PDB file of C-alpha atoms and ligand atoms in Angstrom:
ATOM      1  CA  MET A   1     -23.806  16.642   8.606  1.00 72.00           C
ATOM      2  CA  ASN A   2     -22.568  14.707   5.483  1.00 81.00           C
ATOM      3  CA  TYR A   3     -19.694  16.789   3.360  1.00 80.00           C
ATOM      4  CA  ARG A   4     -23.197  17.823   0.893  1.00 85.00           C
ATOM      5  CA  ASP A   5     -25.099  20.008   2.925  1.00 88.00           C
ATOM      6  CA  GLN A   6     -22.316  21.759   4.858  1.00 84.00           C
ATOM      7  CA  ILE A   7     -21.299  22.884   1.266  1.00 83.00           C
ATOM      8  CA  ASN A   8     -24.732  23.716   0.656  1.00 85.00           C
ATOM      9  CA  ALA A   9     -25.414  25.088   4.148  1.00 85.00           C
ATOM     10  CA  LEU A  10     -21.868  27.651   2.844  1.00 83.00           C
ATOM     11  CA  LEU A  11     -23.150  27.959  -0.638  1.00 83.00           C
ATOM     12  CA  ASP A  12     -26.655  29.939   1.518  1.00 84.00           C
ATOM     13  CA  GLN A  13     -24.672  32.010   2.648  1.00 82.00           C
ATOM     14  CA  GLN A  14     -25.441  34.254  -0.395  1.00 80.00           C
ATOM     15  CA  ASP A  15     -28.782  35.003  -1.919  1.00 77.00           C
ATOM     16  CA  ALA A  16     -28.985  33.718  -5.089  1.00 72.00           C
ATOM     17  CA  LYS A  17     -27.430  37.158  -7.013  1.00 72.00           C
ATOM     18  CA  GLY A  18     -24.564  35.985  -4.619  1.00 71.00           C
ATOM     19  CA  GLN A  19     -24.892  39.253  -2.272  1.00 73.00           C
ATOM     20  CA  SER A  20     -24.752  37.566   1.334  1.00 76.00           C
ATOM     21  CA  LYS A  21     -27.282  37.787   3.038  1.00 77.00           C
ATOM     22  CA  TYR A  22     -25.406  38.810   5.757  1.00 74.00           C
ATOM     23  CA  GLY A  23     -24.428  41.843   4.289  1.00 74.00           C
ATOM     24  CA  HIS A  24     -21.142  41.470   3.780  1.00 73.00           C
ATOM     25  CA  PRO A  25     -19.414  42.607   0.122  1.00 72.00           C
ATOM     26  CA  LEU A  26     -19.594  39.817  -1.860  1.00 72.00           C
ATOM     27  CA  GLU A  27     -15.631  39.614  -2.747  1.00 71.00           C
ATOM     28  CA  GLN A  28     -15.187  38.524   0.900  1.00 73.00           C
ATOM     29  CA  SER A  29     -17.974  36.476   0.932  1.00 79.00           C
ATOM     30  CA  THR A  30     -16.962  34.368  -1.444  1.00 83.00           C
ATOM     31  CA  ALA A  31     -14.101  34.538  -1.426  1.00 85.00           C
ATOM     32  CA  ALA A  32     -14.206  33.642   2.529  1.00 84.00           C
ATOM     33  CA  ILE A  33     -16.655  30.514   1.468  1.00 86.00           C
ATOM     34  CA  THR A  34     -14.356  29.512  -1.405  1.00 89.00           C
ATOM     35  CA  GLU A  35     -10.974  29.251   1.135  1.00 91.00           C
ATOM     36  CA  ARG A  36     -13.737  27.216   3.403  1.00 89.00           C
ATOM     37  CA  LEU A  37     -14.514  24.810   0.231  1.00 91.00           C
ATOM     38  CA  TYR A  38     -11.272  24.404  -0.412  1.00 93.00           C
ATOM     39  CA  HIS A  39     -10.440  22.819   3.373  1.00 92.00           C
ATOM     40  CA  LEU A  40     -14.080  20.805   2.392  1.00 91.00           C
ATOM     41  CA  ALA A  41     -12.148  19.180   0.708  1.00 93.00           C
ATOM     42  CA  GLU A  42      -8.549  18.848   1.727  1.00 94.00           C
ATOM     43  CA  GLU A  43     -10.640  16.753   4.586  1.00 92.00           C
ATOM     44  CA  LEU A  44     -12.086  15.323   1.988  1.00 92.00           C
ATOM     45  CA  VAL A  45      -9.360  14.105   0.450  1.00 95.00           C
ATOM     46  CA  ASP A  46      -7.406  13.819   3.554  1.00 95.00           C
ATOM     47  CA  GLY A  47     -10.619  10.751   4.593  1.00 94.00           C
ATOM     48  CA  LEU A  48     -10.743   8.934   1.343  1.00 95.00           C
ATOM     49  CA  ARG A  49      -6.266   8.325   1.798  1.00 96.00           C
ATOM     50  CA  TYR A  50      -7.272   6.718   5.660  1.00 96.00           C
ATOM     51  CA  THR A  51     -10.069   5.440   4.011  1.00 96.00           C
ATOM     52  CA  LEU A  52      -8.204   3.621   1.195  1.00 95.00           C
ATOM     53  CA  TRP A  53      -5.138   2.597   4.369  1.00 93.00           C
ATOM     54  CA  VAL A  54      -7.418   1.433   7.214  1.00 94.00           C
ATOM     55  CA  ILE A  55      -9.135  -1.752   3.834  1.00 92.00           C
ATOM     56  CA  ASP A  56      -5.166  -2.410   2.420  1.00 89.00           C
ATOM     57  CA  LYS A  57      -4.280  -3.081   6.787  1.00 87.00           C
ATOM     58  CA  LEU A  58      -7.760  -4.748   6.790  1.00 89.00           C
ATOM     59  CA  GLU A  59      -7.173  -6.670   3.298  1.00 84.00           C
ATOM     60  CA  ARG A  60      -3.431  -7.796   4.588  1.00 82.00           C
ATOM     61  CA  ARG A  61      -4.783  -9.215   7.307  1.00 84.00           C
ATOM     62  CA  LEU A  62      -6.384 -11.830   5.289  1.00 83.00           C
ATOM     63  CA  LYS A  63      -4.040 -12.462   2.999  1.00 85.00           C
ATOM     64  CA  MET A  64      -1.396 -15.180   3.700  1.00 89.00           C
ATOM     65  CA  GLN A  65       2.673 -14.170   3.883  1.00 90.00           C
ATOM     66  CA  VAL A  66       4.568 -16.007   1.888  1.00 95.00           C
ATOM     67  CA  GLN A  67       8.494 -15.743   1.734  1.00 97.00           C
ATOM     68  CA  VAL A  68      10.230 -15.234  -1.405  1.00 98.00           C
ATOM     69  CA  LYS A  69      13.570 -15.044  -2.196  1.00 98.00           C
ATOM     70  CA  LEU A  70      15.146 -13.787  -5.906  1.00 98.00           C
ATOM     71  CA  LEU A  71      18.032 -14.994  -7.116  1.00 98.00           C
ATOM     72  CA  ASN A  72      17.357 -12.803 -10.587  1.00 98.00           C
ATOM     73  CA  PRO A  73      15.998  -9.960 -10.091  1.00 98.00           C
ATOM     74  CA  ASN A  74      13.848 -10.529 -13.822  1.00 97.00           C
ATOM     75  CA  CYS A  75      12.573 -13.992 -12.234  1.00 98.00           C
ATOM     76  CA  ARG A  76       9.554 -11.995 -10.480  1.00 97.00           C
ATOM     77  CA  PRO A  77       6.783 -14.073  -9.738  1.00 97.00           C
ATOM     78  CA  TYR A  78       4.765 -12.887 -12.405  1.00 94.00           C
ATOM     79  CA  ARG A  79       0.407 -12.331 -11.480  1.00 95.00           C
ATOM     80  CA  LYS A  80      -1.164 -10.255 -13.652  1.00 91.00           C
ATOM     81  CA  TYR A  81      -4.529 -10.036 -12.162  1.00 93.00           C
ATOM     82  CA  ILE A  82      -4.586 -10.627  -9.244  1.00 86.00           C
ATOM     83  CA  HIS A  83      -7.695 -12.786  -9.131  1.00 89.00           C
ATOM     84  CA  ASP A  84      -5.194 -15.063 -10.581  1.00 95.00           C
ATOM     85  CA  ALA A  85      -5.421 -18.002  -9.059  1.00 96.00           C
ATOM     86  CA  GLY A  86      -1.032 -19.289 -10.197  1.00 97.00           C
ATOM     87  CA  PHE A  87       2.061 -16.958 -10.421  1.00 98.00           C
ATOM     88  CA  ASP A  88       3.612 -17.489 -12.939  1.00 98.00           C
ATOM     89  CA  LEU A  89       7.665 -19.254 -13.476  1.00 98.00           C
ATOM     90  CA  ARG A  90      10.021 -18.212 -15.622  1.00 98.00           C
ATOM     91  CA  ALA A  91      12.974 -19.675 -17.372  1.00 98.00           C
ATOM     92  CA  ASN A  92      15.431 -17.913 -15.348  1.00 98.00           C
ATOM     93  CA  ILE A  93      18.586 -18.345 -17.833  1.00 98.00           C
ATOM     94  CA  PRO A  94      20.779 -16.316 -19.851  1.00 97.00           C
ATOM     95  CA  ALA A  95      20.330 -17.031 -23.113  1.00 98.00           C
ATOM     96  CA  PRO A  96      17.862 -19.574 -24.975  1.00 98.00           C
ATOM     97  CA  ILE A  97      17.512 -22.899 -25.673  1.00 98.00           C
ATOM     98  CA  LYS A  98      16.622 -25.234 -27.801  1.00 98.00           C
ATOM     99  CA  LEU A  99      14.650 -27.846 -27.285  1.00 98.00           C
ATOM    100  CA  PRO A 100      13.775 -30.815 -29.959  1.00 98.00           C
ATOM    101  CA  PRO A 101      11.245 -32.318 -30.609  1.00 98.00           C
ATOM    102  CA  ASP A 102      10.645 -34.657 -27.961  1.00 98.00           C
ATOM    103  CA  GLY A 103      13.675 -33.334 -25.785  1.00 98.00           C
ATOM    104  CA  ARG A 104      12.865 -32.101 -22.394  1.00 98.00           C
ATOM    105  CA  VAL A 105      14.821 -30.420 -20.435  1.00 98.00           C
ATOM    106  CA  LYS A 106      14.811 -29.217 -15.617  1.00 98.00           C
ATOM    107  CA  ILE A 107      14.585 -25.134 -16.429  1.00 98.00           C
ATOM    108  CA  GLY A 108      15.549 -23.357 -12.658  1.00 98.00           C
ATOM    109  CA  ALA A 109      13.073 -20.707 -12.227  1.00 98.00           C
ATOM    110  CA  GLY A 110      15.085 -18.324 -10.454  1.00 98.00           C
ATOM    111  CA  VAL A 111      13.273 -18.124  -7.060  1.00 98.00           C
ATOM    112  CA  CYS A 112      12.881 -19.402  -3.837  1.00 98.00           C
ATOM    113  CA  MET A 113       9.996 -20.150  -1.589  1.00 98.00           C
ATOM    114  CA  ALA A 114       9.523 -20.510   2.339  1.00 97.00           C
ATOM    115  CA  ILE A 115       6.071 -22.560   1.106  1.00 97.00           C
ATOM    116  CA  PRO A 116       4.165 -22.705   5.386  1.00 95.00           C
ATOM    117  CA  PRO A 117       3.596 -25.825   6.472  1.00 95.00           C
ATOM    118  CA  GLY A 118       0.008 -27.189   5.201  1.00 95.00           C
ATOM    119  CA  TYR A 119       0.908 -25.844   2.168  1.00 97.00           C
ATOM    120  CA  TYR A 120       2.457 -26.647  -1.453  1.00 98.00           C
ATOM    121  CA  GLY A 121       2.840 -25.018  -4.277  1.00 98.00           C
ATOM    122  CA  ASP A 122       1.950 -27.070  -7.356  1.00 98.00           C
ATOM    123  CA  ILE A 123       3.586 -25.912 -11.142  1.00 98.00           C
ATOM    124  CA  ARG A 124       1.218 -25.875 -13.575  1.00 98.00           C
ATOM    125  CA  GLY A 125       1.349 -25.822 -17.550  1.00 98.00           C
ATOM    126  CA  ARG A 126       0.379 -22.398 -18.649  1.00 98.00           C
ATOM    127  CA  SER A 127      -2.675 -22.893 -21.815  1.00 97.00           C
ATOM    128  CA  SER A 128      -0.713 -21.159 -24.171  1.00 97.00           C
ATOM    129  CA  LEU A 129       2.563 -23.344 -23.942  1.00 98.00           C
ATOM    130  CA  ASN A 130       0.518 -26.832 -23.889  1.00 98.00           C
ATOM    131  CA  VAL A 131      -1.612 -26.094 -27.148  1.00 98.00           C
ATOM    132  CA  ALA A 132       1.536 -25.155 -28.404  1.00 98.00           C
ATOM    133  CA  GLY A 133       3.155 -29.042 -27.519  1.00 98.00           C
ATOM    134  CA  ILE A 134       5.429 -27.772 -25.002  1.00 98.00           C
ATOM    135  CA  LEU A 135       3.660 -28.403 -21.686  1.00 98.00           C
ATOM    136  CA  CYS A 136       5.046 -29.189 -18.123  1.00 98.00           C
ATOM    137  CA  PRO A 137       4.280 -32.317 -16.575  1.00 97.00           C
ATOM    138  CA  GLY A 138       3.456 -30.456 -13.040  1.00 96.00           C
ATOM    139  CA  GLY A 139       5.846 -30.309 -10.035  1.00 98.00           C
ATOM    140  CA  THR A 140       4.905 -30.046  -6.279  1.00 98.00           C
ATOM    141  CA  VAL A 141       7.178 -28.071  -3.815  1.00 98.00           C
ATOM    142  CA  ASP A 142       6.598 -29.151  -1.000  1.00 98.00           C
ATOM    143  CA  ALA A 143       6.601 -27.022   2.084  1.00 96.00           C
ATOM    144  CA  GLY A 144      10.479 -27.067   3.857  1.00 94.00           C
ATOM    145  CA  TYR A 145      12.004 -25.991   0.018  1.00 98.00           C
ATOM    146  CA  THR A 146      13.992 -23.554  -0.078  1.00 96.00           C
ATOM    147  CA  GLY A 147      15.736 -24.473  -3.472  1.00 98.00           C
ATOM    148  CA  GLU A 148      15.473 -22.492  -6.916  1.00 98.00           C
ATOM    149  CA  ILE A 149      11.911 -23.965  -7.013  1.00 98.00           C
ATOM    150  CA  CYS A 150      12.422 -25.609 -11.008  1.00 98.00           C
ATOM    151  CA  VAL A 151       9.986 -26.025 -14.036  1.00 98.00           C
ATOM    152  CA  VAL A 152       9.796 -29.487 -16.735  1.00 98.00           C
ATOM    153  CA  LEU A 153       9.500 -29.169 -19.574  1.00 98.00           C
ATOM    154  CA  VAL A 154       8.551 -31.878 -21.897  1.00 98.00           C
ATOM    155  CA  ASN A 155       8.416 -30.570 -25.963  1.00 98.00           C
ATOM    156  CA  LEU A 156       5.071 -32.661 -27.959  1.00 98.00           C
ATOM    157  CA  SER A 157       5.161 -30.314 -30.579  1.00 98.00           C
ATOM    158  CA  GLY A 158       6.759 -32.465 -33.223  1.00 98.00           C
ATOM    159  CA  GLU A 159       8.785 -29.569 -33.662  1.00 98.00           C
ATOM    160  CA  PRO A 160      11.640 -27.389 -32.067  1.00 98.00           C
ATOM    161  CA  TYR A 161      11.540 -25.183 -28.885  1.00 98.00           C
ATOM    162  CA  THR A 162      13.164 -22.689 -28.590  1.00 98.00           C
ATOM    163  CA  VAL A 163      12.824 -21.118 -25.020  1.00 98.00           C
ATOM    164  CA  GLN A 164      13.419 -17.629 -24.003  1.00 98.00           C
ATOM    165  CA  PRO A 165      15.385 -15.973 -21.614  1.00 98.00           C
ATOM    166  CA  TYR A 166      12.854 -14.973 -18.360  1.00 98.00           C
ATOM    167  CA  GLU A 167       9.734 -16.110 -20.681  1.00 98.00           C
ATOM    168  CA  ARG A 168       6.903 -17.507 -18.719  1.00 98.00           C
ATOM    169  CA  ILE A 169       7.092 -21.238 -18.494  1.00 98.00           C
ATOM    170  CA  ALA A 170       4.406 -22.438 -16.228  1.00 98.00           C
ATOM    171  CA  GLN A 171       2.603 -21.674 -13.502  1.00 98.00           C
ATOM    172  CA  LEU A 172       2.558 -21.925  -9.460  1.00 98.00           C
ATOM    173  CA  THR A 173      -0.632 -22.181  -7.015  1.00 98.00           C
ATOM    174  CA  ILE A 174      -0.390 -21.807  -3.235  1.00 97.00           C
ATOM    175  CA  THR A 175      -2.367 -24.997  -1.916  1.00 97.00           C
ATOM    176  CA  PRO A 176      -3.682 -25.502   0.518  1.00 96.00           C
ATOM    177  CA  ILE A 177      -3.443 -28.977   1.838  1.00 96.00           C
ATOM    178  CA  PRO A 178      -5.448 -30.819   3.785  1.00 95.00           C
ATOM    179  CA  GLU A 179      -4.558 -32.785   7.753  1.00 94.00           C
ATOM    180  CA  VAL A 180      -4.430 -36.292   6.677  1.00 94.00           C
ATOM    181  CA  GLU A 181      -3.528 -39.011   8.681  1.00 97.00           C
ATOM    182  CA  LEU A 182      -3.434 -42.705   7.210  1.00 97.00           C
ATOM    183  CA  VAL A 183      -4.908 -45.672   8.580  1.00 97.00           C
ATOM    184  CA  GLU A 184      -4.161 -49.453   7.255  1.00 97.00           C
ATOM    185  CA  VAL A 185      -6.704 -51.353   7.088  1.00 97.00           C
ATOM    186  CA  ASP A 186      -7.033 -55.383   5.919  1.00 97.00           C
ATOM    187  CA  GLU A 187     -10.278 -54.286   3.299  1.00 96.00           C
ATOM    188  CA  LEU A 188     -11.123 -50.905   2.079  1.00 96.00           C
ATOM    189  CA  ALA A 189     -15.086 -50.161   3.369  1.00 94.00           C
ATOM    190  CA  GLY A 190     -17.244 -50.923  -0.337  1.00 93.00           C
ATOM    191  CA  SER A 191     -18.135 -48.697  -2.825  1.00 95.00           C
ATOM    192  CA  GLU A 192     -20.615 -48.095  -6.533  1.00 95.00           C
ATOM    193  CA  ARG A 193     -17.147 -47.725  -8.285  1.00 95.00           C
ATOM    194  CA  GLY A 194     -15.237 -50.711  -5.868  1.00 95.00           C
ATOM    195  CA  ASN A 195     -12.138 -50.666  -8.421  1.00 94.00           C
ATOM    196  CA  GLN A 196     -13.334 -50.164 -12.376  1.00 95.00           C
ATOM    197  CA  GLY A 197     -10.849 -47.684 -13.407  1.00 95.00           C
ATOM    198  CA  PHE A 198      -8.974 -46.636 -16.456  1.00 95.00           C
ATOM    199  CA  GLY A 199     -12.395 -45.608 -18.925  1.00 95.00           C
ATOM    200  CA  SER A 200     -14.036 -48.463 -17.279  1.00 96.00           C
ATOM    201  CA  THR A 201     -16.964 -46.095 -17.646  1.00 96.00           C
ATOM    202  CA  GLY A 202     -16.831 -45.040 -21.890  1.00 96.00           C
ATOM    203  CA  ARG A 203     -16.222 -42.800 -23.772  1.00 93.00           C
ATOM    204  CA  VAL A 204     -19.817 -40.398 -24.238  1.00 93.00           C
TER     205      VAL A 204
HETATM  206  O1  DUT B 301       9.025 -29.627 -10.854  1.00 89.01           O
HETATM  207  C1  DUT B 301       9.594 -30.010  -9.610  1.00 89.01           C
HETATM  208  C2  DUT B 301       9.214 -30.796  -8.581  1.00 89.01           C
HETATM  209  C3  DUT B 301       9.777 -30.484  -7.889  1.00 89.01           C
HETATM  210  N1  DUT B 301      10.709 -29.580  -7.408  1.00 89.01           N
HETATM  211  C4  DUT B 301      11.264 -29.329  -6.162  1.00 89.01           C
HETATM  212  C5  DUT B 301      10.658 -28.282  -5.004  1.00 89.01           C
HETATM  213  C6  DUT B 301      10.326 -29.972  -3.571  1.00 89.01           C
HETATM  214  O2  DUT B 301      10.281 -29.640  -2.697  1.00 89.01           O
HETATM  215  C7  DUT B 301      11.340 -30.820  -3.927  1.00 89.01           C
HETATM  216  C8  DUT B 301      11.685 -32.497  -4.247  1.00 89.01           C
HETATM  217  O3  DUT B 301      10.812 -32.288  -5.240  1.00 89.01           O
HETATM  218  P1  DUT B 301       9.699 -33.458  -5.374  1.00 89.01           P
HETATM  219  O4  DUT B 301       9.307 -34.442  -4.306  1.00 89.01           O
HETATM  220  O5  DUT B 301       8.280 -33.313  -6.672  1.00 89.01           O
HETATM  221  O6  DUT B 301      10.627 -34.938  -5.982  1.00 89.01           O
HETATM  222  P2  DUT B 301      11.428 -36.770  -6.158  1.00 89.01           P
HETATM  223  O7  DUT B 301      12.105 -36.604  -7.139  1.00 89.01           O
HETATM  224  O8  DUT B 301      10.973 -37.662  -4.999  1.00 89.01           O
HETATM  225  O9  DUT B 301      12.945 -36.080  -4.954  1.00 89.01           O
HETATM  226  P3  DUT B 301      13.027 -35.933  -3.414  1.00 89.01           P
HETATM  227  O10 DUT B 301      13.353 -37.507  -3.647  1.00 89.01           O
HETATM  228  O11 DUT B 301      14.110 -34.719  -3.358  1.00 89.01           O
HETATM  229  O12 DUT B 301      12.062 -34.967  -2.247  1.00 89.01           O
HETATM  230  O13 DUT B 301      11.560 -30.117  -5.270  1.00 89.01           O
HETATM  231  C9  DUT B 301      10.719 -28.222  -8.359  1.00 89.01           C
HETATM  232  O14 DUT B 301      11.341 -27.177  -8.215  1.00 89.01           O
HETATM  233  N2  DUT B 301       9.900 -28.109  -9.549  1.00 89.01           N
END
C-alpha cells in the first residue's frame, strides 16, 4: 500500500462528520489518526533522505575524482554551474598586477592538481576577458605535473589592464586523451585536402 492509500485508510476510520466508525470518542480517534500520520510523515522523510543519499552515492561512482592541493584557500577552482565544462582558475597574487598594452605575464593559480593518466588539463581563456582583449593563449597541464598551475595572459586590449588578487583569469577543463601510437611511414595515405591549408578554401 502506498502512503496515500495508508493515509486514506486512516481517514476512513472516521465518517464524514469526524465520528469514529468504531465507536471511539472523537478526540481519541482523531488523536490516534494524527499520531499515525506523524509517523507516516517521518517514515516518508526518512525514505526520501535515504533515496537522495543512494542517488548521490551512485552518481559519485560515475565521477572521476581528481586530487586538488590549494596553495591558497582563496584559489579553489570554481565552477558556477555543475554542468560547466571548465573550472575557473584564480590569480594567486597578494596585490594587483598592472599589465601594460601588449604586455604578457605568467600568474600562479594557487592550485596543484593530480590529473590522472589518460587526461590533461586544458587551460583556456574566459570569454569575458577574451572579448576585452585580455587573452590566455592556452596551456597544457600534463598528467603527472604536480607544480602550481600557472596562467599566461596577454594584453591585446590596447589599454593597461589591472589583474586583481583572486580574479578569475582562465578556466581549466579536464580532457581525455585517446591512446595513440605514432607509426612512421614514407608516404601518407592520400586525402581530398592533401597539402592545402592556411586559407586555401577561401573566406566565404
Ligand atoms: O599554461 C600553462 C602551461 C603549462 N603549465 C605547466 C603544466 C605543464 O604540465 C607544464 C609543462 O608545460 P608544457 O609542456 O606546455 O611546457 P614546455 O614549455 O614544453 O615545458 P617542459 O619542457 O617542462 O615540458 O607546465 C602551466 O601550469 N600552465
